Coordinates of C-alpha atoms and ligand atoms in Angstrom, one line a residue:
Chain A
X1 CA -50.7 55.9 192.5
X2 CA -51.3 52.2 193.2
X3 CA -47.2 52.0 193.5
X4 CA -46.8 54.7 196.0
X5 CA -46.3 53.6 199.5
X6 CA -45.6 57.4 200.8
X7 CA -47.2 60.4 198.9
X8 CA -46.2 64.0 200.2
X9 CA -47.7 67.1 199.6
X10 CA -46.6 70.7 200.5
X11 CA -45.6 69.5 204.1
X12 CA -44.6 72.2 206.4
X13 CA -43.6 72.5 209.8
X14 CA -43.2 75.0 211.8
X15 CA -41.9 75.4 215.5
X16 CA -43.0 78.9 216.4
X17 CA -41.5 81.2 213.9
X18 CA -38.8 78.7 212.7
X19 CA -39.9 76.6 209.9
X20 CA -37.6 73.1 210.3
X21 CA -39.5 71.5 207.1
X22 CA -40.6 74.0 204.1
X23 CA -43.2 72.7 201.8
X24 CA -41.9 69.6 201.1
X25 CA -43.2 67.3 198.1
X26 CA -42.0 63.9 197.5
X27 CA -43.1 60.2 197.2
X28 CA -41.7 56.7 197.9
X29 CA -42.6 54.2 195.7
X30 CA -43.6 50.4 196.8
X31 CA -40.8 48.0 198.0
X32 CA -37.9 50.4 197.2
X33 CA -35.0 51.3 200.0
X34 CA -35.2 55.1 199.6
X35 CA -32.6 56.8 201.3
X36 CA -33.7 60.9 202.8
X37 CA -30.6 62.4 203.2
X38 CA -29.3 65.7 204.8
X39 CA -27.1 67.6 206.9
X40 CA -27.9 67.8 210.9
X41 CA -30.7 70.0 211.9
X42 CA -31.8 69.5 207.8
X43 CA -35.6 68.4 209.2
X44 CA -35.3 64.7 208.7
X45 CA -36.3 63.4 211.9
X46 CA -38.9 66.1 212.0
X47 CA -40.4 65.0 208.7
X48 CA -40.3 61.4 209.5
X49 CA -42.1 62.2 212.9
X50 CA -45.0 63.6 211.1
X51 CA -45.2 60.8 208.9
X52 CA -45.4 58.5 211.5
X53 CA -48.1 60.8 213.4
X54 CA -45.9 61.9 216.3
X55 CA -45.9 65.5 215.1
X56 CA -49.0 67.0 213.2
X57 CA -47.9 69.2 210.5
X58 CA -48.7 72.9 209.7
X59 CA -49.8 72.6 206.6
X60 CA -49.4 69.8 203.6
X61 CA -50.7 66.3 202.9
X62 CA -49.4 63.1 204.0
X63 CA -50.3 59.8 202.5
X64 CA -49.0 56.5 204.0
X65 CA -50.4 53.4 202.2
X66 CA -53.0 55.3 201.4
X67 CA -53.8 56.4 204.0
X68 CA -54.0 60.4 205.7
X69 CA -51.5 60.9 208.2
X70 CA -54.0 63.0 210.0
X71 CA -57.0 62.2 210.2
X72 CA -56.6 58.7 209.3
X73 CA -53.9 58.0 212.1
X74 CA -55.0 54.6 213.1
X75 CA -54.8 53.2 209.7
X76 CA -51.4 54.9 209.1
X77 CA -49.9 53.3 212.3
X78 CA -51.0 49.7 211.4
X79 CA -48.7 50.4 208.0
X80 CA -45.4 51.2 209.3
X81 CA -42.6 49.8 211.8
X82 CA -40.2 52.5 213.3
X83 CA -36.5 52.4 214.2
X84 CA -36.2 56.1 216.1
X85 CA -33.3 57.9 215.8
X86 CA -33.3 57.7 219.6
X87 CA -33.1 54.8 221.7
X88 CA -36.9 53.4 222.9
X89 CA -36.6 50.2 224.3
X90 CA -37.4 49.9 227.4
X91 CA -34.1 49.2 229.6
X92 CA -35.7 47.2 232.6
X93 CA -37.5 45.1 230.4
X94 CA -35.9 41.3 229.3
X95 CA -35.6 41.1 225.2
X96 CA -38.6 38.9 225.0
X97 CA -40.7 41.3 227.0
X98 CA -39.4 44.3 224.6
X99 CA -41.3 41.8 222.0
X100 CA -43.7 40.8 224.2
X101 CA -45.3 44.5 224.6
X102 CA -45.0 45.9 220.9
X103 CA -46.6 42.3 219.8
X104 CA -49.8 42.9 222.4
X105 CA -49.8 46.5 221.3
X106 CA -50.4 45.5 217.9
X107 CA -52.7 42.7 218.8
X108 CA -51.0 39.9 217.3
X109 CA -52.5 37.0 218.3
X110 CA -50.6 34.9 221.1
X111 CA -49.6 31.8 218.9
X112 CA -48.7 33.6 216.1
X113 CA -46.8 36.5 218.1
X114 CA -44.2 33.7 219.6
X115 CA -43.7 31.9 216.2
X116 CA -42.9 35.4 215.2
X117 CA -40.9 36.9 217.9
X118 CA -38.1 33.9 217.5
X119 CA -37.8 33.9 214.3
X120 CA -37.1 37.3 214.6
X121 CA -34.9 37.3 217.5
X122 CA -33.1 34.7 215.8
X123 CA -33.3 36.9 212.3
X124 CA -31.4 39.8 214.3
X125 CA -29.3 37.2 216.2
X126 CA -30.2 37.3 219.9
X127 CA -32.7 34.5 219.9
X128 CA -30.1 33.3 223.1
X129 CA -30.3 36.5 224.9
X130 CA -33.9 36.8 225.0
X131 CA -34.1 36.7 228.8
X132 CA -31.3 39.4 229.0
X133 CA -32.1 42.8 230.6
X134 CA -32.1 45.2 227.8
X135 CA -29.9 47.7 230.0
X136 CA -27.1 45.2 229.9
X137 CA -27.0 45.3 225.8
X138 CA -24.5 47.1 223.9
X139 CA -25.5 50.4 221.6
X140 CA -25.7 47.5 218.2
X141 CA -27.6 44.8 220.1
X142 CA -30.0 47.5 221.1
X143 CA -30.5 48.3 217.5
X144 CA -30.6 45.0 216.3
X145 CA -33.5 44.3 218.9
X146 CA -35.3 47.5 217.8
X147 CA -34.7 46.8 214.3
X148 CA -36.7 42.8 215.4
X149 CA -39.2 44.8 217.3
X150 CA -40.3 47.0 214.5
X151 CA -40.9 44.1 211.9
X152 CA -42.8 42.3 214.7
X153 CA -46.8 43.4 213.4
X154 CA -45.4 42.9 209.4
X155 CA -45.2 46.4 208.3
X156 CA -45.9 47.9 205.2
X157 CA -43.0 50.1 205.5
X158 CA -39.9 50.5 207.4
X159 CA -38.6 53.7 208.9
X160 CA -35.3 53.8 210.2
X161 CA -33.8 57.4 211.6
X162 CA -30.0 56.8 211.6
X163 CA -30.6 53.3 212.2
X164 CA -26.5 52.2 212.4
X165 CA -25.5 55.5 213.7
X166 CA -22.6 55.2 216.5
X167 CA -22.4 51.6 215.2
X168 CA -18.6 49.9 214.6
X169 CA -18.6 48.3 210.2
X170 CA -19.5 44.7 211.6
X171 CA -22.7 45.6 213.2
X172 CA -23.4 48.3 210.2
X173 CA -22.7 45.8 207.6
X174 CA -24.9 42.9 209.7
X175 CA -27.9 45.4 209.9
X176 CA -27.8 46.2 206.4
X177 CA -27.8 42.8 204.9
X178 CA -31.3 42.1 207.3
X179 CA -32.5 45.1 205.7
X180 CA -31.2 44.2 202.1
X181 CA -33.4 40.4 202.8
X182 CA -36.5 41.9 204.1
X183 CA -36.4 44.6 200.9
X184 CA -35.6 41.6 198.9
X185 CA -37.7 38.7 200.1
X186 CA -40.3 40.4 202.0
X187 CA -40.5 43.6 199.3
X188 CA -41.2 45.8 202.1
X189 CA -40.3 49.4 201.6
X190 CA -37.3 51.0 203.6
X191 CA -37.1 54.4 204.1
X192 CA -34.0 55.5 206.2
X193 CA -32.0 58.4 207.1
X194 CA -28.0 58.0 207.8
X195 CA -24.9 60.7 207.9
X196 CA -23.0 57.4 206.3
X197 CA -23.2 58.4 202.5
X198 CA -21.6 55.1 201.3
X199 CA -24.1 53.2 202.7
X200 CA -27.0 55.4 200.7
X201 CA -24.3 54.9 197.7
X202 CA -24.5 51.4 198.1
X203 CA -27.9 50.0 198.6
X204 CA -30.6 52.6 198.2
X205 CA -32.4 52.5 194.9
X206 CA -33.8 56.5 195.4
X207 CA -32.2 59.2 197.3
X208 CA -33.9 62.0 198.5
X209 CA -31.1 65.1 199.8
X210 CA -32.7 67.6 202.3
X211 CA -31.1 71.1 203.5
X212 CA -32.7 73.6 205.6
X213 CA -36.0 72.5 205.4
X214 CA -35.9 71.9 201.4
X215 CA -35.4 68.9 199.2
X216 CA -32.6 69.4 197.5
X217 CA -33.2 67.2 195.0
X218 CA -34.4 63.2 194.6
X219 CA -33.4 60.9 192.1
X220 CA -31.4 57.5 191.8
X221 CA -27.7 57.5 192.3
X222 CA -27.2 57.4 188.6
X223 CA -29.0 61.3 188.3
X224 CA -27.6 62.7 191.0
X225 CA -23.8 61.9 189.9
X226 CA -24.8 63.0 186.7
X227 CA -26.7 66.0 187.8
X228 CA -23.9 67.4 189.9
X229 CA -21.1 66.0 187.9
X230 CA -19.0 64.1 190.9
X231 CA -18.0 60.6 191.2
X232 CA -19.5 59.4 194.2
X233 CA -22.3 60.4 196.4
X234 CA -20.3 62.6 199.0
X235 CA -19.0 64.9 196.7
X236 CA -22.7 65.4 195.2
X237 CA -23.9 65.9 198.3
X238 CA -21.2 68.6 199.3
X239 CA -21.6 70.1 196.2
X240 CA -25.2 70.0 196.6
X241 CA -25.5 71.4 200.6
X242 CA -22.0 73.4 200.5
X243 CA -19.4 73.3 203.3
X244 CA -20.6 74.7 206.2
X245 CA -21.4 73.3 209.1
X246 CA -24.8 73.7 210.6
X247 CA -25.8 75.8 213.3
X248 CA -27.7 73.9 215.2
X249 CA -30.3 75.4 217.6
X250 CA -29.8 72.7 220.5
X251 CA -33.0 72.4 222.0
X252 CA -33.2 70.3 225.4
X253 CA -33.6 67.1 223.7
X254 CA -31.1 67.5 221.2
X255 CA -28.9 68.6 224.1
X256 CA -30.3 65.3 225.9
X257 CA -29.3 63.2 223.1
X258 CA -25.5 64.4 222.3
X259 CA -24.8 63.8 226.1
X260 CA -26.0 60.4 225.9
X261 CA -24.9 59.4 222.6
X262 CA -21.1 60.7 224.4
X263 CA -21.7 58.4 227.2
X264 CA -22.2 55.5 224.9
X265 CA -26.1 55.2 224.2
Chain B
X1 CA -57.9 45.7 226.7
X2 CA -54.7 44.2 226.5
X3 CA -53.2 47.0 225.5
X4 CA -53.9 48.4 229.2
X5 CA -52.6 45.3 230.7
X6 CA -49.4 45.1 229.1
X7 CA -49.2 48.8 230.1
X8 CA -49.8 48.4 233.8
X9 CA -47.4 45.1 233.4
X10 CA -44.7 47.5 232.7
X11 CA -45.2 49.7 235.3
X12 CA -45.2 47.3 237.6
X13 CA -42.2 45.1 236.4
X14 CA -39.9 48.2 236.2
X15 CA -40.7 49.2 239.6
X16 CA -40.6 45.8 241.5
X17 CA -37.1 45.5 239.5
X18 CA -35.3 48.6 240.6
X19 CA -35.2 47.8 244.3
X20 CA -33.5 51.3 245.3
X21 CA -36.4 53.1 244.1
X22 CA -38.7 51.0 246.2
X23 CA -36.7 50.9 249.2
X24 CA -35.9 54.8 248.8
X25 CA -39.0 55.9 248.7
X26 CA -40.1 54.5 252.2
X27 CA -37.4 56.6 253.8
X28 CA -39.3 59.6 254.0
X29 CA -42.6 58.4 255.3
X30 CA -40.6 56.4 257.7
X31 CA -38.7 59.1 259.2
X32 CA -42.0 61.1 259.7
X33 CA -43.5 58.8 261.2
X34 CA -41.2 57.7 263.8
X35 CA -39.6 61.4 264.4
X36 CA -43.1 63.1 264.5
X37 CA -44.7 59.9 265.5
X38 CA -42.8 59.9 268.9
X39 CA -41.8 63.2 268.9
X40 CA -44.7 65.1 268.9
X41 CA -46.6 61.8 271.4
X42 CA -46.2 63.4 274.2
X43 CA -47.5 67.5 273.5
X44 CA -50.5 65.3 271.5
X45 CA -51.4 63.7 274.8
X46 CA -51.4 66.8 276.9
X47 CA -53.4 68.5 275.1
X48 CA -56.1 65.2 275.1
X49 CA -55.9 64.2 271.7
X50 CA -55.1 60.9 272.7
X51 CA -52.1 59.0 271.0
X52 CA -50.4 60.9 268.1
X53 CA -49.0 57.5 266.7
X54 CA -52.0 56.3 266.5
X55 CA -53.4 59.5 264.2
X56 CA -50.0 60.1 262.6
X57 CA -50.5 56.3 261.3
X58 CA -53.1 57.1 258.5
X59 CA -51.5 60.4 257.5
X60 CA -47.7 58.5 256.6
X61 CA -49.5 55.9 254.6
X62 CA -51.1 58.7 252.4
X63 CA -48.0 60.6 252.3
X64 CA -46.2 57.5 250.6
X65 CA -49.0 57.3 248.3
X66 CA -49.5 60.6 247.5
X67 CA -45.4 60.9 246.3
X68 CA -45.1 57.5 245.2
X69 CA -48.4 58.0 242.7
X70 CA -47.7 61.4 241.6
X71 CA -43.8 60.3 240.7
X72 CA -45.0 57.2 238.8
X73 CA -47.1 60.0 236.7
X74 CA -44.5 62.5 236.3
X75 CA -41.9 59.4 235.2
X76 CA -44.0 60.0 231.6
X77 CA -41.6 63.3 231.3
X78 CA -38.9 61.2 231.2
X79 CA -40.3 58.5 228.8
X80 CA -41.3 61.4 226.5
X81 CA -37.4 62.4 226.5
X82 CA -35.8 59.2 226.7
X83 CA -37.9 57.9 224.0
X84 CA -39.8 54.9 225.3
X85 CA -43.0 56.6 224.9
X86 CA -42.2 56.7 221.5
X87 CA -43.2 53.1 220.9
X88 CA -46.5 52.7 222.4
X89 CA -47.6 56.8 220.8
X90 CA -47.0 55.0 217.4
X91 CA -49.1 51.7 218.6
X92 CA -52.0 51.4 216.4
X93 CA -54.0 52.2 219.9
X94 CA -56.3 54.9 221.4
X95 CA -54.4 57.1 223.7
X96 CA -57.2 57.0 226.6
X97 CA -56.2 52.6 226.4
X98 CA -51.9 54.2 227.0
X99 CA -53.2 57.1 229.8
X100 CA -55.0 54.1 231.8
X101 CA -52.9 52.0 231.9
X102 CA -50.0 54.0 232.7
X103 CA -52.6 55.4 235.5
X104 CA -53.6 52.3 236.8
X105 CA -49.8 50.7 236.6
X106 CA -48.9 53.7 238.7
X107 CA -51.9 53.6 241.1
X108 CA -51.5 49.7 242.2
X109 CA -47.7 50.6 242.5
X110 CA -48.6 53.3 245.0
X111 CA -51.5 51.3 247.0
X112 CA -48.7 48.7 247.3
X113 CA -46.5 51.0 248.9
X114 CA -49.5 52.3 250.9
X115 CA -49.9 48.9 252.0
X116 CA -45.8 48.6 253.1
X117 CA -45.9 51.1 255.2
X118 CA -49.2 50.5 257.1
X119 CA -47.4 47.3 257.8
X120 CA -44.2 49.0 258.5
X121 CA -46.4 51.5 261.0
X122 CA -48.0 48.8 262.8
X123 CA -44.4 46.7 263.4
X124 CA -43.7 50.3 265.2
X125 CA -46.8 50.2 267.2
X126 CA -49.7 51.4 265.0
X127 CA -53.0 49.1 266.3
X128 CA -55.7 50.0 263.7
X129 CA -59.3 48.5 263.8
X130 CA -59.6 45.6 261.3
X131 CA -63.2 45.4 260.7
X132 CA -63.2 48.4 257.6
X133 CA -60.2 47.1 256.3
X134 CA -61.4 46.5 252.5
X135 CA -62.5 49.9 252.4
X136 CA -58.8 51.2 253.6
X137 CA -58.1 49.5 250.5
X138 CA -60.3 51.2 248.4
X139 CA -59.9 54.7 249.7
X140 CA -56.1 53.9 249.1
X141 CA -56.7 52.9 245.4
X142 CA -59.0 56.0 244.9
X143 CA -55.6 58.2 246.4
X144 CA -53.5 56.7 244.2
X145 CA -55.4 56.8 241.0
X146 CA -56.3 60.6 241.8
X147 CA -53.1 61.6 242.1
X148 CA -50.8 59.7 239.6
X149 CA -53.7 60.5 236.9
X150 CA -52.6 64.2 237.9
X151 CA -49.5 63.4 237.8
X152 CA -49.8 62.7 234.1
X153 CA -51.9 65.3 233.4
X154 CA -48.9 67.6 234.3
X155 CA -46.2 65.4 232.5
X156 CA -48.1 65.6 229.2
X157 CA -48.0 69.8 229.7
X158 CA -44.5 69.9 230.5
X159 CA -41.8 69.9 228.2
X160 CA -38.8 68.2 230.3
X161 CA -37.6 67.3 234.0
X162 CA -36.8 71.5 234.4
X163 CA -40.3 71.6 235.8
X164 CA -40.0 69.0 237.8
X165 CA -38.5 70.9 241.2
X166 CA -41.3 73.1 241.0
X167 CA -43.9 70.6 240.7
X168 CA -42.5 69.2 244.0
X169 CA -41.9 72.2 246.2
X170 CA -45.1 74.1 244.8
X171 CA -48.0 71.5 244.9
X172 CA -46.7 68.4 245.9
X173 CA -45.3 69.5 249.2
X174 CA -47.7 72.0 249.8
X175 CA -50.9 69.2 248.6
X176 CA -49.2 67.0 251.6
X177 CA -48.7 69.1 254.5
X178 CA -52.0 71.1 253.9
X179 CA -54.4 67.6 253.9
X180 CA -54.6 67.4 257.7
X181 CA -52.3 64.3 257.4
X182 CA -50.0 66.0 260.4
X183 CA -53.0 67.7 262.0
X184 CA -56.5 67.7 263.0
X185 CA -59.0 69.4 261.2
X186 CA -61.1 70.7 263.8
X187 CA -60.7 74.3 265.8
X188 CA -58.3 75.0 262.9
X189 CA -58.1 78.9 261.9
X190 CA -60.9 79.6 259.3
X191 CA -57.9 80.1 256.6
X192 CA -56.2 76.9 257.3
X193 CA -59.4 75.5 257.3
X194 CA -60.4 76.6 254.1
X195 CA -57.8 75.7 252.3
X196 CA -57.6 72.4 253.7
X197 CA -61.2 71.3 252.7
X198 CA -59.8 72.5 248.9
X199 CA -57.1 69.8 249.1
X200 CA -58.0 66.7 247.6
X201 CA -55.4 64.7 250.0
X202 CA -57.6 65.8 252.9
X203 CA -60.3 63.6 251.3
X204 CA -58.2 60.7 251.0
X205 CA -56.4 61.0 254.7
X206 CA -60.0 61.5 256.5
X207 CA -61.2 58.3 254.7
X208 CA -58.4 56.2 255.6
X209 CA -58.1 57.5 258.8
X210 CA -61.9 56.9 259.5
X211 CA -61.8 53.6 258.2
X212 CA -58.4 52.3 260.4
X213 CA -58.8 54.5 263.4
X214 CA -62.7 55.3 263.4
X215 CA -62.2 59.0 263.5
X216 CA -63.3 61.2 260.3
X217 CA -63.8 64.7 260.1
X218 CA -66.1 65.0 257.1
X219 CA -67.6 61.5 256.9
X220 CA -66.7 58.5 254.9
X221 CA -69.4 59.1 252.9
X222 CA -68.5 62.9 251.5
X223 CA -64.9 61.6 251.1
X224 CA -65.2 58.4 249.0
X225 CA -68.2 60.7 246.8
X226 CA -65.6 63.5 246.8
X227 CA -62.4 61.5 245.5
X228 CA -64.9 59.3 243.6
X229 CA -65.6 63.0 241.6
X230 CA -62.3 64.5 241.5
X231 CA -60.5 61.1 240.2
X232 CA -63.0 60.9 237.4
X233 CA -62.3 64.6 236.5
X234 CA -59.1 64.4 236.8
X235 CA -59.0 60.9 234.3
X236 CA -60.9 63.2 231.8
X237 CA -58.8 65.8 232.0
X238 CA -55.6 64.0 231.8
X239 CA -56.6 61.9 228.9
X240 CA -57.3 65.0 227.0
X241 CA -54.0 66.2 227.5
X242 CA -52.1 62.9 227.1
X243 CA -53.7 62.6 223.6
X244 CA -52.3 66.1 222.7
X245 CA -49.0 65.1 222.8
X246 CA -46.5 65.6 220.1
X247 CA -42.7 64.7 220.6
Ligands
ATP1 N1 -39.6 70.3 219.1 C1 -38.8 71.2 218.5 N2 -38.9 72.5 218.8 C2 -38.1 73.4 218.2 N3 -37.3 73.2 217.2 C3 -37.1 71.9 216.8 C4 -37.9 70.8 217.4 N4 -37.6 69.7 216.9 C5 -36.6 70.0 215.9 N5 -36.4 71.3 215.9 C6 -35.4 72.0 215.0 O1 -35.8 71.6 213.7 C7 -34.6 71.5 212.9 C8 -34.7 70.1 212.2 O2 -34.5 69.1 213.2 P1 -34.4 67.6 212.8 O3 -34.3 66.9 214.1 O4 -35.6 67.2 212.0 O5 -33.1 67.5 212.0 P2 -32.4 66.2 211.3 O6 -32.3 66.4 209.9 O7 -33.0 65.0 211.8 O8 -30.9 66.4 211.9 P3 -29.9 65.2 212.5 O9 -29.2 64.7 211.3 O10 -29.0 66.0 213.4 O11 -30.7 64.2 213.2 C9 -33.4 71.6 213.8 O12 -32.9 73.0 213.6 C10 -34.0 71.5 215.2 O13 -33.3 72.2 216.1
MG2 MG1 -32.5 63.4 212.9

C-alpha cells in the first residue's frame, strides 16, 4: 500500500443519465510513468478531473498519496502538479508572472520560489523569455511553460492530459526527455494521457486502456502484446477498443476546444 | 493572504494591460453623460430642478461602475471555459481566499474607472463639493464590491457565455436605469417608486450623489447601512456558490 501513489476504487461518474466513467478500479504505483489510454470521449479527462478534485465523483474511492480525494481535498492538492488537457495559462500575464502566481498559490517561500522558478524556466528552456507575454508564445512553448509551472511546488505526482498534443516531433520528443529526467532523477510519478500510442510504447512502464467508461485492461507493454497477440501497441489497442470511431456528444466546451485547437491553440 | 493578493494582482494587471477594454468601456458612460447631460439641461431647468449636469454627474460615475464591476465578475464564465481558472481551483487554497480576491481585484478595477470618469465629468463641467470626498470613495468601493461579488455569484451558476445577453438586457440594464441614476426619486409614481427603493444601485447613486452634490433622497446613513448589508450578503452568497464549482 506504502507503494501506491494513486488507489482507485469503484469510481463512477455520471452526467445526468450518461455515465462517462463506470466503476472504475485501478492503482498507480510510486515513481512509475503510467500511461491511461483511450479513444476520445473514453472518460479520461473526466477521471483525471476527479482525481485532482475538479469534479466530485458519484460514487467510488479515490486515494492520492494517501490521501481522499473528497474529503481530504487540501491534502490531495498539495500532492499533485497538473498539465490540463486545455490551455490555462494566463495569456496577459509575462512567463515569470505565470510562475510567480502558481509559486504564491502554493506558498513557496519567496527565496526559495526564485531559485526554483529559473531553474525551471531554464529546465523547460525559456529561462530568456521570461518577461515575454504568454499570448505571444507558440502552442509547444505554452506547454513547456505549463509543464515548468506544474513542477513549481515539487509534486508528488504529475498529471499530464495530452500533454504534447498538437505538438510538431521536436517539441514532443523535448517534452518527453524532461519527463523521462524528473521520473528518473526526481522519481516522481507520471501519469499521462496521449492519442500518440508510440509514445505510451516507448516510455511508460504501465498502461492502463480505457473505452466507454471501462478499463479495458492494465498491464506493462510486455502483457498487453502478449495478451492480444499484436506486435506493437496500436494494433493491441485497436484490437482491444475496435474500429469505430466515437460518437462524441460535443458539449459547449468540447465544441469550445476543437475551434480553438483549429485556430492553433 | 497572499493568495488574495496575487489574485487581485491579476485582475488588475490584465485589465491595465488590455487598453481597449479600458478605453471601451468609458464610451458608454460618456455618451450619456454628455448627450443626456446637455440634452435633457434645459427641460431639467424649466421644470426647477436646477442643473441636470450637475445631477446626471453622480449617476454616469455609478453607471461605469456598476458595468465595469459586474463584467469583471462575469469574466469568471470565461476563465471556467478557457481554463485559467483551472489552476488556482486545484491551488492547495480555500475557495472563499479565490472568490475575494477575484472580488476585490474586480472592485478596485471598477472604483478606478469610477474615479476616471468623475474626472472625465468634471473636465465637461461637473463642479462637485470636495469636502465628503473620502466618503465618495467609499460609497464607490462599497458599489463595486456589491456588484462584481454578484457578478460572480452568477458566473459560478452559469455554464458558459450563452447566458451572458440575458444577464445584460434582463438585470443589468434594467438594475441601471431603475436606480434613480437618470432621475429623481421624489414625486415618482408609487410603482416606480417601489421598485426603485428594491434596487440596490439606488443605494449606491443616492450616497454618491449626497456626498459630491449634497443632495440624498434616503440619507447617507440608510444607504452606506444598506449596501454595507447587501455586499456582505451578497459575499456569503457568492462564496457559497463559487466553492460549488465543478468543471
Ligand atoms: N460536463 C460534462 N457534461 C456532460 N458530459 C460530459 C461532461 N464532461 C465530459 N462529458 C462526456 O463524458 C465523456 C468522456 O469525456 P472525457 O473528456 O473524459 O473523454 P476523454 O477520454 O478525455 O476524451 P478525449 O480523448 O477526446 O479528450 C464524453 O462523452 C463527454 O462528452
Ligand atoms: Mg480528454
Amino acid at each position: 500500500m506504502n507503494d501506491t501513489i494513486v488507489q482507485v476504487t469503484g469510481l463512477t461518474k455520471k452526467f445526468k443519465d450518461f455515465t462517462a466513467v463506470d466503476n472504475i478500479t485501478f492503482s498507480v504505483p510510486k515513481g512509475e510513468i503510467f500511461a491511461f489510454l483511450g479513444p476520445n470521449g473514453a472518460g479520461k479527462t473526466t477521471t483525471i478531473k476527479m482525481l485532482t478534485t475538479l469534479l466530485l465523483p458519484t460514487s467510488g474511492t479515490i486515494l492520492v498519496n494517501g490521501h481522499n480525494a473528497v474529503t481530504d481535498q487540501h491534502d490531495v492538492r498539495k500532492s499533485f502538479g497538473i498539465v490540463f488537457q486545455d490551455p490555462s495559462l494566463e495569456d496577459e500575464l509575462t512567463t515569470y508572472e505565470n510562475m510567480e502566481f502558481h509559486g504564491v498559490l502554493y506558498s513557496i517561500p519567496k527565496e526559495e520560489r526564485k531559485i526554483r522558478i529559473k531553474s525551471l524556466l531554464t529546465f523547460v528552456e525559456l529561462w530568456d523569455r521570461k518577461d515575454s507575454l504568454v499570448k505571444t508564445f507558440s502552442g509547444g512553448m505554452k506547454r513547456r511553460l505549463e509543464i515548468a509551472r506544474g513542477l513549481l511546488h515539487h509534486p508528488k505526482i504529475f498529471f499530464l492530459d495530452e500533454p504534447t498534443q498538437g505538438l510538431d516531433p521536436q517539441t514532443r520528443n523535448h517534452i518527453w526527455s524532461y519527463l523521462k529526467n524528473l521520473s528518473s532523477k526526481e522519481g516522481i510519478t507520471i501519469f499521462f494521457t496521449t492519442h500518440y500510442l508510440e509514445e505510451a510504447q516507448e516510455y511508460a512502464d504501465r498502461i492502463a486502456i480505457m473505452d466507454h467508461g471501462h478499463i479495458v485492461t492494465e498491464g506493462t507493454l510486455k502483457t498487453l502484446l502478449k495478451q492480444t497477440k499484436k506486435a506493437t501497441l496500436e494494433e493491441a489497442f485497436l484490437s482491444l477498443t475496435g474500429n469505430d470511431i466515437r460518437e462524441e456528444s460535443a458539449s459547449g466546451i468540447d465544441a469550445l476546444r476543437r475551434h480553438r485547437q483549429m485556430r492553433g491553440r | 493572504m497572499n493568495a488574495i493578493y496575487i489574485l487581485w494582482l491579476r485582475e488588475l494587471k490584465r485589465y491595465f494591460r488590455s487598453r481597449s477594454r479600458m478605453i471601451g468601456s468609458l464610451g458608454q458612460p460618456l455618451l450619456f453623460l454628455l448627450a443626456l447631460g446637455f440634452g435633457l439641461g434645459p427641460i431639467f431647468q424649466k421644470a426647477g430642478q436646477g442643473s441636470y449636469f450637475q445631477f446626471l454627474g453622480p449617476g454616469v460615475i455609478c453607471m461605469s461602475i456598476l458595468f465595469t464591476a459586474i463584467f469583471s465578475g462575469i469574466q469568471v464564465i470565461w476563465d471556467k471555459q478557457f481554463g485559467f481558472l483551472k489552476e488556482t481551483l486545484v491551488a492547495p487554497i480555500p475557495r472563499l481566499h479565490i472568490m475575494l480576491g477575484k472580488t476585490l481585484g474586480g472592485a478596485t478595477i471598477a472604483t478606478f474607472q469610477g474615479i476616471v470618469v468623475f474626472f472625465l465629468a468634471v473636465l465637461f463641467g461637473f463642479r462637485p463639493e470636495l469636502t465628503l470626498l473620502p466618503l465618495t470613495v467609499l460609497y464607490m468601493l462599497l458599489v463595486a464590491v456589491f456588484f462584481t461579488g454578484l457578478g460572480i455569484t452568477i458566473a459560478s451558476l452559469l455554464e458558459d457565455i450563452n447566458g451572458f445577453q440575458i444577464i445584460m438586457n434582463f438585470l443589468v440594464q434594467p438594475l441601471f436605469f431603475l436606480s434613480g441614476a437618470l432621475f429623481p426619486l421624489n414625486n415618482l409614481p408609487k410603482a416606480i417608486s417601489i421598485v426603485t427603493s428594491f434596487d440596490p444601485l439606488t443605494y449606491g447613486v443616492d450616497g454618491i450623489r449626497g456626498t459630491l452634490i449634497g443632495v440624498s433622497h434616503f440619507g447617507l446613513m440608510l444607504d452606506f447601512i444598506t449596501l454595507v448589508v447587501l455586499t456582505l450578503c451578497v459575499l456569503t452568497i457568492g462564496a457559497y456558490f463559487f466553492s460549488k464549482i465543478q468543471i
